[in-house]
Coordinates of C-alpha atoms and ligand atoms in Angstrom, one line a residue:
M821 CA 124.0 78.7 115.5
P822 CA 125.7 77.9 119.3
R823 CA 126.0 81.1 120.4
D824 CA 129.9 80.3 121.3
E825 CA 130.5 80.3 117.6
T826 CA 128.7 83.3 116.4
D827 CA 129.8 85.7 118.9
D828 CA 133.6 85.1 118.6
I829 CA 135.3 88.0 118.8
E830 CA 137.3 86.4 115.3
A831 CA 134.1 85.7 113.6
I832 CA 132.8 89.1 114.2
L833 CA 135.6 90.9 113.2
A834 CA 136.2 88.5 110.2
V835 CA 133.1 90.4 108.4
T836 CA 133.9 93.3 106.6
N837 CA 132.7 95.0 104.4
T838 CA 135.8 94.1 101.3
D839 CA 134.9 96.7 98.5
T840 CA 134.5 100.0 100.8
S841 CA 134.7 102.2 98.0
E842 CA 131.7 100.4 96.1
V843 CA 128.8 103.0 95.4
E844 CA 125.9 101.0 94.6
H845 CA 124.8 97.7 96.4
A846 CA 121.7 95.0 95.0
V847 CA 119.8 93.2 97.2
P848 CA 117.9 90.6 95.5
D849 CA 114.3 90.9 96.0
A850 CA 111.7 88.2 95.1
S851 CA 108.7 89.3 97.0
D852 CA 105.9 89.9 95.1
A853 CA 104.3 92.4 94.3
M854 CA 100.6 92.9 95.9
F855 CA 97.5 94.1 94.2
T856 CA 94.4 94.9 96.2
W857 CA 90.8 95.7 94.5
D858 CA 90.2 96.7 98.1
Y859 CA 90.0 100.0 97.9
Q860 CA 88.0 100.8 101.1
K861 CA 89.7 103.0 102.6
G862 CA 89.7 102.6 107.2
K863 CA 88.7 98.5 107.3
R864 CA 91.8 99.4 109.6
P865 CA 90.1 102.0 111.4
R866 CA 94.0 102.3 113.9
L867 CA 96.0 102.0 110.8
A868 CA 93.7 104.6 109.0
Q869 CA 94.1 107.3 111.9
L870 CA 98.1 106.6 112.0
Y871 CA 97.9 107.6 108.1
E872 CA 96.0 110.9 109.1
K873 CA 98.4 112.0 111.3
A874 CA 101.0 111.1 109.1
K875 CA 99.7 113.6 106.3
V876 CA 99.1 116.7 108.8
S877 CA 102.9 115.6 110.9
M878 CA 105.6 116.2 107.7
W879 CA 108.4 118.6 108.9
N880 CA 110.4 120.3 106.1
A881 CA 114.7 119.5 106.5
E882 CA 115.2 122.6 104.7
T883 CA 112.3 124.6 106.8
D884 CA 111.8 123.7 109.8
L885 CA 116.0 123.5 111.1
D886 CA 118.3 126.5 112.2
W887 CA 121.1 124.4 109.6
E888 CA 123.2 127.9 111.1
T889 CA 123.9 126.1 114.0
E890 CA 127.2 126.8 114.2
V891 CA 128.4 122.9 115.9
D892 CA 131.9 122.5 117.5
Q893 CA 132.5 118.8 117.7
E894 CA 135.3 118.9 120.0
A895 CA 133.0 121.2 122.3
V896 CA 130.1 118.6 122.0
V897 CA 132.7 115.6 122.5
M898 CA 134.1 117.4 125.8
A899 CA 130.6 118.5 127.2
N900 CA 129.9 115.0 127.2
P901 CA 132.4 112.0 128.3
A902 CA 130.7 109.6 128.7
L903 CA 129.3 109.4 124.6
A904 CA 132.2 108.5 123.4
G905 CA 132.6 106.1 125.6
G906 CA 133.5 107.5 128.9
N907 CA 137.4 107.9 128.5
G908 CA 138.0 104.3 129.5
V909 CA 137.1 106.0 133.0
G910 CA 136.6 102.9 135.4
M911 CA 138.6 100.0 133.0
D912 CA 141.6 98.8 133.2
L913 CA 143.5 99.8 130.2
T914 CA 147.2 98.7 131.6
G915 CA 148.9 96.7 129.1
T916 CA 146.3 98.4 126.4
A917 CA 146.9 100.5 123.1
F918 CA 144.3 102.8 125.5
A919 CA 146.9 102.5 128.1
K920 CA 149.3 105.9 126.0
W921 CA 146.2 107.4 125.1
G922 CA 146.0 111.3 125.9
D923 CA 143.9 113.7 126.2
K924 CA 144.5 114.2 122.7
E925 CA 143.3 110.8 121.5
W926 CA 139.8 110.2 123.0
L927 CA 138.8 113.8 121.9
R928 CA 139.7 112.4 118.1
F929 CA 137.9 108.9 119.7
G930 CA 134.7 110.7 120.4
V931 CA 134.5 113.0 117.0
E932 CA 135.4 109.8 115.2
G933 CA 132.6 108.1 117.2
Q934 CA 130.5 110.5 116.5
N935 CA 130.9 110.4 112.7
W936 CA 130.6 107.1 112.9
T937 CA 127.5 107.0 114.6
L938 CA 125.2 109.5 112.4
S939 CA 127.6 107.4 109.6
Q940 CA 125.2 104.2 110.9
F941 CA 122.2 106.5 111.5
L942 CA 122.2 107.6 107.8
H943 CA 122.7 103.8 106.4
G944 CA 120.1 102.7 108.7
E945 CA 117.5 106.1 107.1
Q946 CA 118.1 104.2 103.7
G947 CA 117.8 100.7 104.6
A948 CA 114.2 101.8 106.2
L949 CA 113.2 104.2 102.7
V950 CA 114.0 101.2 100.6
C951 CA 112.4 98.9 102.7
T952 CA 109.4 100.9 103.2
A953 CA 109.1 101.2 99.5
K954 CA 109.1 97.6 99.4
I955 CA 106.3 97.5 101.9
V956 CA 104.0 100.1 100.1
E957 CA 104.5 96.9 97.4
S958 CA 104.4 93.7 99.3
V959 CA 101.7 94.5 101.7
P960 CA 97.7 93.5 100.5
W961 CA 95.5 96.4 102.6
V962 CA 95.4 99.6 101.0
D963 CA 95.4 101.2 104.3
A964 CA 99.0 99.9 105.3
K965 CA 100.1 100.5 101.5
Y966 CA 98.4 104.3 102.2
F967 CA 100.1 104.6 105.4
A968 CA 103.5 102.7 104.6
S969 CA 103.3 105.6 101.5
T970 CA 103.8 107.9 103.6
Q971 CA 106.4 106.7 105.5
V972 CA 108.6 105.9 102.3
M973 CA 108.4 110.0 102.7
D974 CA 109.4 110.6 105.9
E975 CA 112.8 107.9 105.6
A976 CA 113.0 109.7 102.6
R977 CA 113.5 113.6 104.7
H978 CA 115.6 111.1 107.5
V979 CA 118.0 110.4 105.1
E980 CA 118.1 113.9 103.8
V981 CA 118.7 115.6 107.2
F982 CA 121.4 112.6 108.6
S983 CA 123.7 113.3 105.4
R984 CA 123.4 116.6 105.5
Y985 CA 124.3 117.1 108.9
L986 CA 127.4 114.8 107.9
D987 CA 128.3 116.5 105.4
T988 CA 127.9 120.5 107.0
K989 CA 127.9 119.5 110.6
L990 CA 131.0 117.1 111.7
S991 CA 134.5 115.5 110.1
G992 CA 133.5 112.5 107.8
H993 CA 131.9 109.2 107.2
Y994 CA 131.8 106.0 107.5
P995 CA 130.3 103.7 105.3
I996 CA 127.4 101.0 106.9
N997 CA 129.2 98.4 109.4
A998 CA 129.6 95.1 107.5
H999 CA 126.8 93.6 110.6
L1000 CA 123.7 96.0 110.1
R1001 CA 124.8 95.6 106.4
L1002 CA 123.6 92.2 105.9
L1003 CA 120.8 92.5 108.4
L1004 CA 119.3 95.1 106.0
D1005 CA 120.5 93.0 103.3
D1006 CA 118.0 89.9 104.7
I1007 CA 115.1 91.7 106.0
V1008 CA 115.5 92.8 102.2
A1009 CA 115.8 89.7 100.5
D1010 CA 113.2 87.9 102.7
N1011 CA 110.2 87.2 100.6
R1012 CA 107.6 87.2 103.3
W1013 CA 105.8 90.5 103.3
D1014 CA 105.5 90.8 107.2
M1015 CA 109.7 89.9 107.4
T1016 CA 109.8 93.2 106.2
Y1017 CA 107.8 94.6 109.2
L1018 CA 109.4 92.7 111.9
G1019 CA 113.0 92.9 110.6
M1020 CA 112.6 96.8 110.1
Q1021 CA 110.0 98.5 112.3
V1022 CA 109.7 96.0 115.4
M1023 CA 113.3 95.4 115.3
V1024 CA 115.7 98.2 113.3
E1025 CA 113.5 100.7 114.2
G1026 CA 112.3 99.6 117.4
L1027 CA 116.3 99.7 118.7
A1028 CA 116.7 103.9 116.6
L1029 CA 114.3 105.1 118.2
A1030 CA 115.8 104.5 121.1
A1031 CA 119.3 104.8 120.1
F1032 CA 118.1 108.4 119.2
G1033 CA 116.6 108.9 122.8
F1034 CA 119.7 107.7 124.4
L1035 CA 121.8 110.7 122.2
R1036 CA 119.1 113.0 122.6
Q1037 CA 119.4 112.9 126.4
L1038 CA 123.1 113.3 126.0
T1039 CA 124.2 115.4 124.0
T1040 CA 124.2 119.3 124.1
E1041 CA 124.1 120.1 120.7
P1042 CA 120.8 122.6 119.5
L1043 CA 120.7 120.9 116.2
L1044 CA 120.9 117.3 117.1
R1045 CA 118.4 117.7 119.7
E1046 CA 116.0 119.2 117.1
I1047 CA 116.5 116.6 114.4
L1048 CA 116.3 114.1 117.1
R1049 CA 112.8 115.9 118.4
L1050 CA 111.6 115.7 114.6
V1051 CA 112.7 112.4 113.2
M1052 CA 112.0 110.4 116.7
A1053 CA 108.8 111.5 116.6
D1054 CA 108.0 109.7 113.0
E1055 CA 109.8 106.5 114.2
A1056 CA 107.5 106.3 116.6
R1057 CA 104.6 106.4 114.4
H1058 CA 106.4 103.8 111.9
V1059 CA 107.2 101.1 115.0
A1060 CA 103.3 101.4 115.8
F1061 CA 102.8 101.1 111.9
G1062 CA 104.5 97.3 113.2
V1063 CA 102.9 97.2 116.4
L1064 CA 99.3 96.2 114.1
S1065 CA 100.1 95.2 111.2
L1066 CA 101.4 92.2 113.0
G1067 CA 99.3 92.0 115.5
E1068 CA 96.9 91.9 113.0
Y1069 CA 98.7 88.9 110.7
Y1070 CA 99.9 86.6 113.8
Q1071 CA 96.7 85.8 114.7
H1072 CA 96.8 83.7 111.8
L1073 CA 100.1 82.2 111.5
S1074 CA 100.8 78.5 112.4
A1075 CA 102.7 77.7 116.1
S1076 CA 105.9 76.6 113.7
E1077 CA 105.9 80.1 111.2
I1078 CA 105.6 82.6 114.8
R1079 CA 108.3 80.1 115.8
E1080 CA 109.9 81.5 112.5
R1081 CA 109.1 84.6 113.6
Q1082 CA 110.9 84.7 116.8
E1083 CA 114.2 83.1 115.8
F1084 CA 114.8 85.8 113.3
A1085 CA 113.7 88.7 116.4
F1086 CA 116.1 87.2 118.5
E1087 CA 118.6 86.6 115.8
A1088 CA 118.7 90.3 114.8
A1089 CA 118.7 91.9 118.6
V1090 CA 122.0 89.6 118.3
R1091 CA 123.7 90.9 115.6
M1092 CA 123.3 94.4 116.5
R1093 CA 123.4 94.3 119.9
D1094 CA 126.4 91.9 120.3
R1095 CA 128.3 92.3 116.9
F1096 CA 127.6 95.9 116.2
L1097 CA 130.9 97.4 118.1
Q1098 CA 132.1 100.4 116.3
Q1099 CA 135.0 98.7 114.6
E1100 CA 135.7 100.7 111.7
V1101 CA 136.7 104.3 114.2
F1102 CA 139.5 101.5 116.3
E1103 CA 141.1 100.7 112.8
R1104 CA 140.8 104.1 111.5
M1105 CA 142.6 105.3 115.0
G1106 CA 145.1 102.4 114.2
V1107 CA 144.4 100.4 117.3
P1108 CA 144.2 96.5 117.5
V1109 CA 140.7 96.1 117.4
K1110 CA 140.5 92.9 118.6
E1111 CA 142.0 94.3 121.8
A1112 CA 139.8 97.6 121.9
V1113 CA 136.4 95.6 121.1
S1114 CA 136.4 93.3 124.1
L1115 CA 137.4 96.3 126.2
V1116 CA 134.5 98.1 124.5
M1117 CA 133.0 94.7 125.5
Q1118 CA 132.9 95.3 129.3
S1119 CA 133.0 99.1 129.8
P1120 CA 130.1 100.3 132.0
E1121 CA 128.6 102.5 129.3
R1122 CA 128.3 99.8 127.2
L1123 CA 126.6 97.8 129.4
V1124 CA 124.0 100.7 130.3
F1125 CA 123.8 101.5 125.6
Q1126 CA 123.4 97.3 125.1
S1127 CA 120.3 97.1 127.6
M1128 CA 118.5 100.2 126.6
L1129 CA 118.6 99.6 123.0
F1130 CA 116.0 97.0 123.7
S1131 CA 113.7 98.8 126.2
K1132 CA 111.5 99.3 122.0
I1133 CA 112.0 96.1 121.0
V1134 CA 110.9 93.5 124.3
P1135 CA 107.8 95.5 124.8
N1136 CA 106.5 94.9 121.3
C1137 CA 107.5 91.5 121.1
A1138 CA 105.4 91.2 123.7
K1139 CA 102.8 93.1 122.3
L1140 CA 103.4 91.0 119.8
G1141 CA 102.8 87.1 121.5
L1142 CA 106.4 86.8 120.3
L1143 CA 108.1 86.5 124.2
D1144 CA 105.1 83.6 125.1
A1145 CA 104.3 81.9 121.2
G1146 CA 104.7 78.1 121.2
D1147 CA 106.6 77.0 124.9
G1148 CA 108.2 80.6 125.4
W1149 CA 111.1 80.2 123.4
L1150 CA 111.7 83.8 123.3
R1151 CA 111.1 84.6 126.2
Q1152 CA 113.7 82.1 127.2
R1153 CA 116.6 83.7 125.2
F1154 CA 115.7 87.4 126.2
G1155 CA 115.9 86.2 129.8
E1156 CA 119.3 84.9 129.3
L1157 CA 120.1 88.2 127.7
G1158 CA 118.5 90.2 130.4
V1159 CA 116.7 92.6 129.4
L1160 CA 113.0 90.9 130.3
G1161 CA 112.8 93.7 132.4
F1162 CA 111.7 95.6 130.0
E1163 CA 108.9 93.7 128.7
S1164 CA 106.5 95.8 130.3
W1165 CA 108.2 99.5 129.5
P1166 CA 105.5 101.8 127.7
T1167 CA 106.1 102.0 124.0
G1168 CA 103.0 104.9 124.0
E1169 CA 103.0 105.3 120.5
E1170 CA 99.9 103.6 118.8
P1171 CA 96.8 105.9 118.9
E1172 CA 94.2 104.8 121.0
A1173 CA 91.8 102.2 119.5
Ligands
LIG341 FE1 113.4 106.9 109.6
LIG342 FE1 110.7 105.1 110.7

C-alpha cells in the first residue's frame, strides 16, 4: 500500500470502532492445534531456562502492590506536563481550537490522556493473553509450550493490575483504539504460528516495553511506577521468548517467506507509530479531531515518543536477521523512518546461552 494513502489523516480517522457498546469481540482463528509426542524437556535449553526463571518470578497483584496508595491524578499530570503532550509548549497554536485552552482544559487533557493510555495498555495486555494462549496451542515444541503457559499467567496478571488501576485510581475507561484492534485482529487471525510470535512478542510487546519504560521514567506516581516495574520484568522475558523461538524457526524459511515476515513487521510498526494517536481523547474533549491529530503529529514530544517506540523493535528485528534478509528491504524501510540508530541498542533480556 502506498504510504500517502494509508497515512493520510482522513483515512486514519475513518477507521473507528463503530460499535463502542460491544462487550464481546470475536475473531475467526483457523490455526492448527498442535500436539507433540516429543516430551523431552530442555531440547531448547534457552527456552527451558526462561521457563525456570518464569516459574519463580511470578508476583501477586493482590499482595505485592500497595493498593492503599492515594493517587491524585491531577497532581500527577501537573508534576509532568510532558506526559500530556507538553501543553502545546513550543508549538504555534494560533487559530486552532487549542488557542482557547487555558490551564483547566490542558489539565483535563492530561487526565484523559492518562485514562486513554492505561486503557490501551489494558486492551493490549488482553491481546497478549489471547495470543499466548494461542501459542500454547499452536507451537510444536514442548519447551515453547511450557514457557508460553507461564506467559499466559503473566498476561492474566497484567490485565488484572491495569484493570484495577483504571477502576480504582483513574477516572474513566476508553474502548480499544481501532488501529490497535485491527492489528490484534490480524495477529490472532493469522494461521501461521510464528506470525503470532512476530506480531505479539516482537512487535506489540517490544513496543509496550518501550512505552512502559518511557512512562515509568516520567511519572511520579509510586503505585504506577511499581506496577510498571513488575510488568516490565515479565515483558522482558516475553520478548526474549519471541526472539529465541523465531531465531530458530527463521533459519528454515525461504526468501519469500522471510520477505512476508519483513512486510508484516513493517506494517505493524507503521500502524502503531502513525495511526495510534489518542484520536478518542480529542473526540471526548470536543475539539476537531483532524486538526488536533495534525498538531500532535508535529509536537516535539511526539517525535521523541515515536522514535523511542522502536528502541526494542529494531534491535530485535536485527537479531532475527530481518533487517538484512533478501535485499535489505526492512533496513531500507526503517532507514526511511529514521529509526536505524536503535539497531545495536541492548535489549538485554536474553538468558545466557
Ligand atoms: Fe503483558
Ligand atoms: Fe507480555
